[in-house]
């Protein structure tokens, strides 16, 4: 019937109170944008983790200790184990680097910095982890044999401890023990969950001496002669270690290839994604409550207006139509702006993570917010339209 | 003359049980076409309740109300809204204009719901505003108008559909003497033009404009003074 007139009422209703319409739009905008962004950040983080693992060579095996079944004994992984992995019994193994790692606080002058990872290993470690030196040199096998207190630091440690200075040759305190910085690694960038440049690598012997003691190694990193030789290398390593550890049942160590590592990490990042999805769900809920709230306020404030319209003869259908159109316009407009804000926001790096948009999340956020806006914009209005005019007019 | 309003044994109870308020207790009233009636009575006697029912803004708990010979008790909400739109013009003490909306748009409002075309709507709304002397305030919003002016806009809105009856609940209750006089003058002229007017008031000077005064006491008509 008068659909055009009713739409005109709706538009006039929205423009008559720009502040209210603006706030409602903003509420929907924030709801939609935050959901899109949060999910994009989560997705970005997990793809960054996968990339960083993919960055490792495809010919790498990682051996780490694993608690054996109750009853059987657990032998530590030792430097001797690592040494035994290279030899004529294992023709497909090129290197085996023993690795220990520790938490450490580094200091230079008045500056201190908690290093993400302090690693002790041998020079082959740099090759297996694709780490290039940007400044200075790596340490040598001789440094390892002599247990010299030298260290190669990551880019983050360099900028934190030696801002504006050349770190090479400087003496840096690691847990109050002086180490000489011999090299700085090229920056690798953040992998999302942790900063790959927040590390320091020192000779294994020195690190065990100064920081970790002579217990079990954290890892042995094995490099096979080629990616194709990896299964053979894994079989050879298993045979050697089983012999050395006298394994009959469950092994007290665990071998992961880069493939398996990827699978394991993917599982971790899936957990992470689920976590982020729940955060997103909560933000959707909170955004939804915000939209609900502002829509309810908007309608409640206008119940008197509904009473006036009814008093001059507005049928219920036209009041319903007016508020439905108002709510639709607000929801679509706010939702569209929210999508725009979310998409633009995801182009920026957030907390070191490059967000990656998930198209379905855009759809979800938009649909949910629009539906919430629509429902809470029109349902209370339809209830008010059912009131007798005098009840609506008396509404405070 | 046939009565435009005929009310028989009208009852209205608010709430129920112990807290029930019997605002109308079997009220009878007949208003002929073209009459000008003042309703007086103590505060809380049921005047507003009566007028709201006459204006189809509320429904009675019992009794019959015939408007222009039609029994409103048989009407559903949709038909009642049609009645409010075509047959009734209601003026409130507190004006009740749509906020942030021009005088012209407020006066046009009933015509929109009546389905009147845009050009004709504008013409009739302007004529109604001219009748209440506000032709130079058509694009003012309620908050840009004085109380008296707002009430005149409300009256223009009430008469723009040429209703059978104009109902006014203490229309001068919130106005100063000069504005009151203007508003009453407009109602006088409406009545002189043949429109039926029913108005509630506390003041004898206001009631003096009417042809007859109906006294409401405790939800019943107590006596009719001519
Ligand atoms: N919505 C309502 N709910 C409950 N009681 C009401 C309501 N409206 C009016 N009343 C009661 O009904 C009686 C008549 O009220 P009303 O018709 O407004 O009186 P008047 O207009 O003559 O002052 C009063 O006692 C009042 O308290
Ligand atoms: Mg009253």
mmCIF file of C-alpha atoms in Angstrom, chain B residues 2-225:
data_model
loop_
_atom_site.group_PDB
_atom_site.id
_atom_site.type_symbol
_atom_site.label_atom_id
_atom_site.label_comp_id
_atom_site.label_asym_id
_atom_site.label_seq_id
_atom_site.Cartn_x
_atom_site.Cartn_y
_atom_site.Cartn_z
ATOM 1 C CA UNK B 2 -28.616 11.473 15.457
ATOM 2 C CA UNK B 3 -26.112 11.150 18.291
ATOM 3 C CA UNK B 4 -22.502 11.040 17.159
ATOM 4 C CA UNK B 5 -21.487 9.544 20.499
ATOM 5 C CA UNK B 6 -23.663 7.177 22.455
ATOM 6 C CA UNK B 7 -22.242 5.568 25.569
ATOM 7 C CA UNK B 8 -24.196 3.104 27.700
ATOM 8 C CA UNK B 9 -23.183 1.682 31.075
ATOM 9 C CA UNK B 10 -19.491 2.235 30.274
ATOM 10 C CA UNK B 11 -17.091 0.552 32.682
ATOM 11 C CA UNK B 12 -13.331 0.565 32.940
ATOM 12 C CA UNK B 13 -11.284 -1.259 35.536
ATOM 13 C CA UNK B 14 -7.508 -0.941 35.735
ATOM 14 C CA UNK B 15 -5.651 -3.891 37.229
ATOM 15 C CA UNK B 16 -7.367 -6.747 39.037
ATOM 16 C CA UNK B 17 -7.966 -8.228 42.477
ATOM 17 C CA UNK B 18 -7.121 -6.091 45.497
ATOM 18 C CA UNK B 19 -5.388 -3.406 43.488
ATOM 19 C CA UNK B 20 -8.190 -3.009 40.920
ATOM 20 C CA UNK B 21 -9.184 0.600 40.224
ATOM 21 C CA UNK B 22 -12.719 1.154 38.951
ATOM 22 C CA UNK B 23 -12.206 4.316 36.910
ATOM 23 C CA UNK B 24 -15.592 4.170 35.175
ATOM 24 C CA UNK B 25 -18.597 2.586 36.876
ATOM 25 C CA UNK B 26 -21.517 2.542 34.450
ATOM 26 C CA UNK B 27 -21.307 5.867 32.687
ATOM 27 C CA UNK B 28 -23.984 7.015 30.220
ATOM 28 C CA UNK B 29 -23.450 9.859 27.777
ATOM 29 C CA UNK B 30 -25.000 11.021 24.538
ATOM 30 C CA UNK B 31 -23.458 13.690 22.345
ATOM 31 C CA UNK B 32 -25.347 15.044 19.371
ATOM 32 C CA UNK B 33 -23.719 16.019 16.131
ATOM 33 C CA UNK B 34 -22.391 19.562 16.266
ATOM 34 C CA UNK B 35 -22.436 19.809 20.046
ATOM 35 C CA UNK B 36 -19.657 21.360 22.130
ATOM 36 C CA UNK B 37 -19.334 19.591 25.442
ATOM 37 C CA UNK B 38 -17.116 20.279 28.419
ATOM 38 C CA UNK B 39 -16.352 17.449 30.817
ATOM 39 C CA UNK B 40 -15.489 18.523 34.336
ATOM 40 C CA UNK B 41 -14.824 16.683 37.539
ATOM 41 C CA UNK B 42 -12.352 16.158 40.311
ATOM 42 C CA UNK B 43 -8.936 14.772 39.541
ATOM 43 C CA UNK B 44 -9.110 11.002 39.342
ATOM 44 C CA UNK B 45 -12.831 10.943 38.626
ATOM 45 C CA UNK B 46 -12.309 9.165 35.299
ATOM 46 C CA UNK B 47 -12.447 11.982 32.743
ATOM 47 C CA UNK B 48 -9.324 11.018 30.846
ATOM 48 C CA UNK B 49 -10.277 7.368 30.956
ATOM 49 C CA UNK B 50 -13.593 8.267 29.339
ATOM 50 C CA UNK B 51 -12.034 10.454 26.659
ATOM 51 C CA UNK B 52 -9.408 7.836 25.802
ATOM 52 C CA UNK B 53 -12.175 5.316 25.232
ATOM 53 C CA UNK B 54 -14.152 7.831 23.160
ATOM 54 C CA UNK B 55 -10.989 8.362 21.102
ATOM 55 C CA UNK B 56 -10.543 4.588 20.648
ATOM 56 C CA UNK B 57 -7.118 4.906 22.265
ATOM 57 C CA UNK B 58 -8.266 2.456 24.917
ATOM 58 C CA UNK B 59 -11.000 -0.144 25.172
ATOM 59 C CA UNK B 60 -13.673 -0.309 27.891
ATOM 60 C CA UNK B 61 -13.987 -3.220 30.301
ATOM 61 C CA UNK B 62 -17.769 -3.196 29.889
ATOM 62 C CA UNK B 63 -20.680 -1.314 28.339
ATOM 63 C CA UNK B 64 -21.262 -0.078 24.810
ATOM 64 C CA UNK B 65 -19.831 2.767 22.798
ATOM 65 C CA UNK B 66 -21.504 3.698 19.534
ATOM 66 C CA UNK B 67 -19.562 6.137 17.379
ATOM 67 C CA UNK B 68 -21.647 7.560 14.541
ATOM 68 C CA UNK B 69 -24.044 4.673 15.117
ATOM 69 C CA UNK B 70 -21.283 2.009 14.849
ATOM 70 C CA UNK B 71 -20.685 -0.300 17.808
ATOM 71 C CA UNK B 72 -16.939 -0.047 18.418
ATOM 72 C CA UNK B 73 -16.976 -3.107 20.681
ATOM 73 C CA UNK B 74 -17.132 -5.336 17.625
ATOM 74 C CA UNK B 75 -14.070 -3.784 16.011
ATOM 75 C CA UNK B 76 -10.655 -5.351 15.879
ATOM 76 C CA UNK B 77 -7.419 -3.379 16.217
ATOM 77 C CA UNK B 78 -7.085 -2.830 12.471
ATOM 78 C CA UNK B 79 -10.609 -1.390 12.197
ATOM 79 C CA UNK B 80 -10.087 0.724 15.307
ATOM 80 C CA UNK B 81 -6.992 2.299 13.759
ATOM 81 C CA UNK B 82 -9.121 3.144 10.750
ATOM 82 C CA UNK B 83 -11.712 4.743 13.058
ATOM 83 C CA UNK B 84 -9.035 6.776 14.825
ATOM 84 C CA UNK B 85 -7.766 7.917 11.487
ATOM 85 C CA UNK B 86 -11.062 8.861 9.809
ATOM 86 C CA UNK B 87 -13.523 9.813 12.529
ATOM 87 C CA UNK B 88 -11.528 11.110 15.484
ATOM 88 C CA UNK B 89 -9.213 14.018 16.088
ATOM 89 C CA UNK B 90 -7.504 13.829 19.479
ATOM 90 C CA UNK B 91 -5.733 16.708 21.228
ATOM 91 C CA UNK B 92 -3.568 15.854 24.230
ATOM 92 C CA UNK B 93 -2.603 18.018 27.169
ATOM 93 C CA UNK B 94 1.061 17.271 26.412
ATOM 94 C CA UNK B 95 0.725 17.933 22.643
ATOM 95 C CA UNK B 96 2.290 14.600 21.612
ATOM 96 C CA UNK B 97 3.926 15.761 18.417
ATOM 97 C CA UNK B 98 6.457 13.465 16.747
ATOM 98 C CA UNK B 99 9.807 14.880 17.878
ATOM 99 C CA UNK B 100 12.408 16.156 15.383
ATOM 100 C CA UNK B 101 9.727 16.357 12.712
ATOM 101 C CA UNK B 102 8.430 19.574 11.146
ATOM 102 C CA UNK B 103 4.991 21.005 11.926
ATOM 103 C CA UNK B 104 3.950 20.271 8.364
ATOM 104 C CA UNK B 105 5.052 16.636 8.538
ATOM 105 C CA UNK B 106 3.266 16.234 11.878
ATOM 106 C CA UNK B 107 0.032 17.567 10.424
ATOM 107 C CA UNK B 108 0.432 15.422 7.312
ATOM 108 C CA UNK B 109 0.878 12.283 9.415
ATOM 109 C CA UNK B 110 -2.803 11.196 9.666
ATOM 110 C CA UNK B 111 -3.224 11.845 5.939
ATOM 111 C CA UNK B 112 -0.294 9.549 5.128
ATOM 112 C CA UNK B 113 -1.971 6.728 7.020
ATOM 113 C CA UNK B 114 -5.250 7.628 5.292
ATOM 114 C CA UNK B 115 -3.506 7.063 1.965
ATOM 115 C CA UNK B 116 -3.945 10.619 0.719
ATOM 116 C CA UNK B 117 -1.678 11.504 -2.183
ATOM 117 C CA UNK B 118 1.300 13.717 -1.611
ATOM 118 C CA UNK B 119 0.157 16.878 -3.368
ATOM 119 C CA UNK B 120 -3.290 16.833 -1.822
ATOM 120 C CA UNK B 121 -1.807 15.976 1.550
ATOM 121 C CA UNK B 122 0.423 19.019 1.473
ATOM 122 C CA UNK B 123 -2.437 21.232 0.424
ATOM 123 C CA UNK B 124 -4.734 20.045 3.213
ATOM 124 C CA UNK B 125 -2.006 20.181 5.865
ATOM 125 C CA UNK B 126 -1.124 23.745 4.865
ATOM 126 C CA UNK B 127 -4.808 24.689 5.010
ATOM 127 C CA UNK B 128 -5.098 23.190 8.510
ATOM 128 C CA UNK B 129 -1.977 25.046 9.660
ATOM 129 C CA UNK B 130 -3.389 28.253 8.231
ATOM 130 C CA UNK B 131 -6.612 27.651 10.139
ATOM 131 C CA UNK B 132 -4.647 27.595 13.403
ATOM 132 C CA UNK B 133 -2.591 30.600 12.297
ATOM 133 C CA UNK B 134 0.730 28.814 11.817
ATOM 134 C CA UNK B 135 1.216 29.184 8.059
ATOM 135 C CA UNK B 136 4.607 30.797 8.753
ATOM 136 C CA UNK B 137 5.835 27.973 11.023
ATOM 137 C CA UNK B 138 5.368 25.002 8.734
ATOM 138 C CA UNK B 139 9.017 23.955 8.744
ATOM 139 C CA UNK B 140 9.666 24.406 12.438
ATOM 140 C CA UNK B 141 10.258 21.366 14.600
ATOM 141 C CA UNK B 142 8.363 20.958 17.890
ATOM 142 C CA UNK B 143 11.385 22.078 19.932
ATOM 143 C CA UNK B 144 11.469 25.292 17.915
ATOM 144 C CA UNK B 145 7.848 26.146 18.786
ATOM 145 C CA UNK B 146 6.242 27.570 21.943
ATOM 146 C CA UNK B 147 3.789 25.454 23.926
ATOM 147 C CA UNK B 148 0.838 27.333 22.461
ATOM 148 C CA UNK B 149 2.183 26.886 18.946
ATOM 149 C CA UNK B 150 2.794 23.183 19.535
ATOM 150 C CA UNK B 151 -0.772 22.771 20.723
ATOM 151 C CA UNK B 152 -2.047 24.574 17.644
ATOM 152 C CA UNK B 153 -0.024 22.192 15.468
ATOM 153 C CA UNK B 154 -1.613 19.330 17.402
ATOM 154 C CA UNK B 155 -5.073 20.797 16.756
ATOM 155 C CA UNK B 156 -4.267 21.210 13.069
ATOM 156 C CA UNK B 157 -3.260 17.543 13.039
ATOM 157 C CA UNK B 158 -6.527 16.615 14.778
ATOM 158 C CA UNK B 159 -8.729 18.442 12.285
ATOM 159 C CA UNK B 160 -6.822 17.811 9.044
ATOM 160 C CA UNK B 161 -8.761 14.595 8.335
ATOM 161 C CA UNK B 162 -12.120 16.362 8.886
ATOM 162 C CA UNK B 163 -13.065 13.979 11.698
ATOM 163 C CA UNK B 164 -16.591 13.510 13.043
ATOM 164 C CA UNK B 165 -15.451 14.464 16.537
ATOM 165 C CA UNK B 166 -12.593 16.424 18.034
ATOM 166 C CA UNK B 167 -11.625 15.252 21.529
ATOM 167 C CA UNK B 168 -9.376 17.389 23.704
ATOM 168 C CA UNK B 169 -8.025 16.326 27.111
ATOM 169 C CA UNK B 170 -7.226 19.524 29.026
ATOM 170 C CA UNK B 171 -5.805 21.139 25.862
ATOM 171 C CA UNK B 172 -5.024 24.364 27.731
ATOM 172 C CA UNK B 173 -3.681 22.648 30.842
ATOM 173 C CA UNK B 174 -0.056 23.371 29.952
ATOM 174 C CA UNK B 175 -0.593 26.783 28.385
ATOM 175 C CA UNK B 176 -0.502 30.386 29.553
ATOM 176 C CA UNK B 177 -3.596 32.599 29.385
ATOM 177 C CA UNK B 178 -2.928 34.082 25.946
ATOM 178 C CA UNK B 179 -2.162 30.740 24.341
ATOM 179 C CA UNK B 180 -5.207 29.223 26.042
ATOM 180 C CA UNK B 181 -7.407 31.920 24.590
ATOM 181 C CA UNK B 182 -6.053 31.278 21.092
ATOM 182 C CA UNK B 183 -6.556 27.519 21.391
ATOM 183 C CA UNK B 184 -10.100 27.931 22.715
ATOM 184 C CA UNK B 185 -10.820 30.389 19.914
ATOM 185 C CA UNK B 186 -9.805 27.772 17.376
ATOM 186 C CA UNK B 187 -12.009 25.139 19.010
ATOM 187 C CA UNK B 188 -14.908 27.644 19.038
ATOM 188 C CA UNK B 189 -14.469 28.240 15.341
ATOM 189 C CA UNK B 190 -14.273 24.518 14.646
ATOM 190 C CA UNK B 191 -17.531 24.012 16.479
ATOM 191 C CA UNK B 192 -19.108 26.984 14.726
ATOM 192 C CA UNK B 193 -18.147 25.222 11.493
ATOM 193 C CA UNK B 194 -20.241 22.224 12.556
ATOM 194 C CA UNK B 195 -17.577 20.025 14.126
ATOM 195 C CA UNK B 196 -18.497 18.102 17.314
ATOM 196 C CA UNK B 197 -16.124 18.988 20.156
ATOM 197 C CA UNK B 198 -15.669 17.237 23.505
ATOM 198 C CA UNK B 199 -13.150 18.761 25.877
ATOM 199 C CA UNK B 200 -11.986 18.103 29.410
ATOM 200 C CA UNK B 201 -11.179 21.034 31.630
ATOM 201 C CA UNK B 202 -10.769 22.145 35.224
ATOM 202 C CA UNK B 203 -11.597 25.753 34.569
ATOM 203 C CA UNK B 204 -15.047 27.310 34.482
ATOM 204 C CA UNK B 205 -13.949 29.947 31.933
ATOM 205 C CA UNK B 206 -12.952 27.155 29.574
ATOM 206 C CA UNK B 207 -16.192 25.275 30.211
ATOM 207 C CA UNK B 208 -18.074 28.488 29.449
ATOM 208 C CA UNK B 209 -17.132 28.056 25.769
ATOM 209 C CA UNK B 210 -19.137 24.806 25.654
ATOM 210 C CA UNK B 211 -22.862 24.414 25.093
ATOM 211 C CA UNK B 212 -23.136 22.057 28.004
ATOM 212 C CA UNK B 213 -21.018 20.758 30.834
ATOM 213 C CA UNK B 214 -20.989 17.142 31.930
ATOM 214 C CA UNK B 215 -19.845 16.503 35.498
ATOM 215 C CA UNK B 216 -18.096 13.228 36.178
ATOM 216 C CA UNK B 217 -18.000 11.998 39.756
ATOM 217 C CA UNK B 218 -16.443 8.649 40.627
ATOM 218 C CA UNK B 219 -16.750 7.270 37.132
ATOM 219 C CA UNK B 220 -20.377 8.281 36.579
ATOM 220 C CA UNK B 221 -22.099 11.321 35.127
ATOM 221 C CA UNK B 222 -23.399 13.337 38.066
ATOM 222 C CA UNK B 223 -25.398 16.027 36.392
ATOM 223 C CA UNK B 224 -25.724 18.014 33.235
ATOM 224 C CA UNK B 225 -25.659 21.802 33.434
#
